[in-house]
Short mmCIF file of C-alpha atoms in Angstrom, two decimals:
data_model
loop_
_atom_site.label_atom_id
_atom_site.label_comp_id
_atom_site.label_asym_id
_atom_site.label_seq_id
_atom_site.Cartn_x
_atom_site.Cartn_y
_atom_site.Cartn_z
CA MET S 1 5.54 -5.13 -11.71
CA GLN S 2 3.81 -7.27 -14.54
CA HIS S 3 0.51 -6.82 -12.67
CA PHE S 4 1.01 -2.91 -12.43
CA ASP S 5 2.00 -2.72 -16.27
CA ASN S 6 -1.24 -4.53 -17.10
CA LEU S 7 -3.39 -2.29 -15.03
CA GLU S 8 -1.65 0.87 -16.30
CA SER S 9 -2.06 -0.15 -20.02
CA SER S 10 -5.86 -0.64 -19.39
CA LEU S 11 -6.50 2.98 -18.24
CA ASP S 12 -8.49 5.10 -20.73
CA GLU S 13 -7.07 8.57 -21.13
CA CYS S 14 -10.09 10.12 -22.23
CA ASP S 15 -12.02 9.27 -18.99
CA PRO S 16 -11.79 12.28 -16.40
CA LEU S 17 -11.84 9.69 -13.50
CA GLN S 18 -8.80 8.06 -14.96
CA GLN S 19 -6.70 11.00 -15.91
CA ASP S 20 -4.83 10.95 -12.64
CA GLY S 21 -4.71 7.08 -12.64
CA TRP S 22 -7.98 6.39 -10.83
CA LYS S 23 -9.88 3.44 -11.78
CA GLU S 24 -13.14 1.71 -10.50
CA SER S 25 -13.28 -2.02 -10.05
CA SER S 26 -15.44 -4.67 -8.36
CA VAL S 27 -13.92 -7.34 -6.36
CA ASN S 28 -15.09 -10.59 -4.86
CA ILE S 29 -14.25 -11.09 -1.19
CA LEU S 30 -14.64 -14.04 1.23
CA ILE S 31 -16.19 -13.24 4.41
CA PRO S 32 -16.15 -15.67 7.59
CA THR S 33 -19.67 -16.24 8.79
CA ARG S 34 -21.16 -18.59 11.68
CA GLU S 35 -22.74 -20.57 8.96
CA GLN S 36 -20.98 -23.88 7.85
CA ASN S 37 -19.12 -23.66 4.76
CA LEU S 38 -17.55 -26.80 3.02
CA SER S 39 -14.64 -24.94 1.51
CA GLY S 40 -13.82 -23.23 4.64
CA ASN S 41 -13.10 -19.85 3.22
CA GLY S 42 -16.36 -18.07 4.05
CA GLN S 43 -19.09 -16.65 1.92
CA GLN S 44 -18.46 -14.73 -1.16
CA PHE S 45 -19.63 -11.23 -1.83
CA THR S 46 -19.13 -8.94 -4.85
CA ILE S 47 -18.10 -5.27 -3.72
CA GLU S 48 -18.79 -2.56 -6.39
CA GLY S 49 -16.91 0.82 -6.39
CA LEU S 50 -13.57 0.37 -5.16
CA PHE S 51 -11.65 3.17 -6.56
CA HIS S 52 -7.84 2.71 -6.96
CA ARG S 53 -4.94 4.07 -8.58
CA SER S 54 -2.08 2.50 -10.58
CA LEU S 55 0.85 1.80 -8.40
CA THR S 56 3.25 2.30 -11.44
CA ALA S 57 1.89 5.74 -11.97
CA VAL S 58 2.18 7.00 -8.39
CA ILE S 59 5.79 5.64 -8.26
CA ARG S 60 6.64 7.36 -11.42
CA VAL S 61 5.11 10.63 -10.32
CA VAL S 62 6.67 10.52 -6.76
CA PHE S 63 10.11 9.85 -8.14
CA ALA S 64 9.86 12.66 -10.46
CA GLU S 65 8.96 15.21 -7.45
CA TRP S 66 11.50 17.41 -5.88
CA ALA S 67 11.08 15.46 -2.60
CA ALA S 68 12.69 12.54 -4.41
CA LYS S 69 16.14 14.07 -4.28
CA TRP S 70 16.09 13.35 -0.35
CA PHE S 71 15.10 9.48 -1.15
CA HIS S 72 17.63 6.73 -0.35
CA LEU S 73 18.27 4.58 -3.25
CA THR S 74 21.34 2.98 -1.86
CA PRO S 75 20.76 1.12 1.39
CA PHE S 76 23.48 1.04 4.28
CA LYS S 77 24.18 -0.08 7.69
CA GLN S 78 24.54 2.68 10.60
CA ILE S 79 27.27 1.63 13.29
CA TRP S 80 27.54 3.78 16.65
CA CYS S 81 30.58 3.57 18.63
CA SER S 82 30.60 4.57 22.23
CA PRO S 83 33.20 7.47 22.92
CA GLY S 84 33.39 6.12 26.44
CA SER S 85 33.56 2.52 26.30
CA GLY S 86 34.38 2.13 22.57
CA LYS S 87 31.55 -0.48 22.18
CA VAL S 88 30.13 -0.60 18.86
CA GLN S 89 26.49 -0.94 18.43
CA ARG S 90 24.37 -1.36 15.16
CA LEU S 91 21.54 1.22 14.78
CA TYR S 92 18.14 0.11 13.32
CA ASP S 93 16.13 3.59 12.68
CA GLU S 94 14.97 3.47 8.95
CA LEU S 95 13.62 0.88 6.38
CA TYR S 96 16.69 1.24 4.10
CA THR S 97 19.33 0.68 7.05
CA SER S 98 17.71 -2.76 7.66
CA ASP S 99 19.41 -6.23 6.62
CA ALA S 100 16.29 -7.18 4.57
CA TRP S 101 16.51 -4.13 2.40
CA ASN S 102 20.40 -4.46 2.11
CA ASP S 103 20.09 -8.05 1.15
CA MET S 104 17.12 -7.28 -1.48
CA HIS S 105 19.36 -4.43 -3.01
CA ASP S 106 22.44 -6.72 -3.23
CA ALA S 107 20.32 -9.61 -4.68
CA LEU S 108 18.67 -6.85 -7.32
CA GLN S 109 22.04 -5.73 -8.51
CA LYS S 110 23.15 -9.30 -9.15
CA GLN S 111 20.25 -9.82 -11.50
CA ARG S 112 21.10 -10.14 -15.36
CA HIS S 113 19.78 -7.03 -17.42
CA ASP S 114 18.70 -8.83 -20.44
CA ASN S 115 16.49 -6.04 -21.74
CA GLY S 116 19.50 -3.77 -22.53
CA CYS S 117 18.52 -1.41 -19.61
CA ASP S 118 21.63 0.31 -18.40
CA LEU S 119 19.75 2.52 -15.70
CA GLU S 120 20.40 2.07 -12.15
CA TRP S 121 18.04 -0.52 -10.43
CA VAL S 122 16.95 0.34 -6.96
CA ILE S 123 14.25 -0.82 -4.71
CA ALA S 124 11.01 1.54 -3.93
CA GLY S 125 9.88 0.76 -0.55
CA LEU S 126 6.01 0.87 -0.54
CA MET S 127 4.41 1.40 2.98
CA PHE S 128 0.46 1.37 3.07
CA TRP S 129 -1.67 2.48 5.65
CA SER S 130 -5.39 2.47 6.15
CA ASP S 131 -7.99 3.52 8.71
CA ALA S 132 -11.65 4.85 8.80
CA THR S 133 -11.80 8.66 8.23
CA HIS S 134 -14.45 11.06 9.60
CA LEU S 135 -15.08 13.39 6.71
CA ALA S 136 -17.40 16.13 8.49
CA GLN S 137 -17.44 17.59 12.04
CA PHE S 138 -21.45 17.05 11.82
CA GLY S 139 -22.87 13.81 10.38
CA SER S 140 -21.89 10.55 9.88
CA ALA S 141 -20.09 10.80 6.51
CA SER S 142 -16.86 8.83 6.39
CA ALA S 143 -14.45 6.98 4.15
CA TRP S 144 -11.81 4.37 4.33
CA PRO S 145 -8.74 5.36 2.36
CA ILE S 146 -5.58 3.49 1.56
CA TYR S 147 -2.51 5.67 1.80
CA LEU S 148 0.96 5.05 0.31
CA PHE S 149 4.36 6.19 1.82
CA PHE S 150 7.83 5.52 0.46
CA GLY S 151 10.33 3.82 2.96
CA ASN S 152 13.07 5.31 0.65
CA GLN S 153 12.25 8.85 2.67
CA SER S 154 13.40 9.42 6.01
CA LYS S 155 10.78 9.05 8.73
CA TYR S 156 11.76 12.49 10.10
CA LEU S 157 10.63 14.05 6.57
CA ARG S 158 7.43 11.67 6.25
CA ALA S 159 6.38 13.12 9.72
CA CYS S 160 6.35 16.65 8.35
CA PRO S 161 2.62 17.72 7.55
CA SER S 162 4.22 19.86 4.68
CA SER S 163 6.34 17.10 3.05
CA GLY S 164 3.59 15.69 0.95
CA ALA S 165 4.73 12.28 1.94
CA CYS S 166 1.29 10.86 1.87
CA HIS S 167 -0.23 9.66 -1.25
CA PRO S 168 -3.79 8.27 -1.47
CA VAL S 169 -4.03 5.16 -3.83
CA ALA S 170 -7.48 3.78 -2.97
CA PHE S 171 -10.97 4.18 -1.28
CA ILE S 172 -12.55 1.28 0.18
CA PRO S 173 -16.38 1.52 -0.25
CA THR S 174 -18.63 1.18 2.53
CA VAL S 175 -21.33 -1.25 2.48
CA SER S 176 -24.64 -1.83 4.19
CA CYS S 177 -26.12 -5.19 3.34
CA PRO S 178 -29.71 -6.51 4.36
CA HIS S 179 -29.68 -9.46 6.68
CA SER S 180 -31.27 -11.62 3.82
CA THR S 181 -28.21 -11.13 1.68
CA VAL S 182 -25.42 -12.13 4.11
CA THR S 183 -26.51 -14.96 6.43
CA SER S 184 -29.58 -16.15 7.83
CA ARG S 185 -28.55 -14.66 11.15
CA GLY S 186 -27.67 -11.37 9.83
CA PHE S 187 -24.55 -9.41 8.82
CA ASN S 188 -24.05 -8.15 12.41
CA ASP S 189 -24.28 -11.40 14.15
CA TYR S 190 -20.49 -11.68 13.58
CA ASP S 191 -18.66 -9.37 15.31
CA ASP S 192 -15.61 -9.57 13.32
CA THR S 193 -17.20 -9.41 10.02
CA PRO S 194 -16.68 -5.47 9.34
CA ASN S 195 -13.21 -5.97 10.27
CA SER S 196 -12.63 -9.02 7.97
CA TYR S 197 -14.32 -6.93 5.14
CA HIS S 198 -11.83 -4.24 5.35
CA VAL S 199 -8.81 -6.71 5.71
CA ALA S 200 -10.03 -8.51 2.50
CA LEU S 201 -10.42 -5.69 0.42
CA PHE S 202 -7.06 -4.11 1.41
CA SER S 203 -5.38 -7.53 0.44
CA LEU S 204 -7.28 -7.60 -2.90
CA PHE S 205 -6.17 -4.03 -3.86
CA LEU S 206 -2.51 -5.14 -3.59
CA ASP S 207 -3.33 -7.76 -6.32
CA LEU S 208 -5.08 -5.34 -8.47
#
């Protein structure tokens, strides 16, 4: 949460781009190539134009929406008992019914509230998804957005197109590098480079 707070405090309220929490950043990523690298981490590139939103701002807005009244803030376990055999079976169908969520919720409640906060402490389950999106029926315009879903919401509600459960939080820029700026053999010489590029940017976005 400290990273989220620092990011939010740096936003300029007078900038139209940042009024909805959007911010443009440049990041350095390491791309594996076929060239020898003593550090073993690949070659470093600086990528401009990564647009992203403050996750803290998104969490606050979503939890203030009407749909949040259906959020599960206290996890539980579901047990099914067969009416025929009487056999008891544990059901796993939602994130908030998992052992991991229950254990983390219990650990959170045991933490000391040193700041005098008397509000209920709950977990916000952040689920990220990303894939290439074709923007037009004709042409090659495309984007690579990162979406955020909340695991506190039932998967049956998240699947409804009208639920508003999908929240865009970042857009990964598409790059086209000359061969001479990447490796002596060319950017496309390594088949996994484009995939590694998006994986690296996705990971760095979570640290912003």
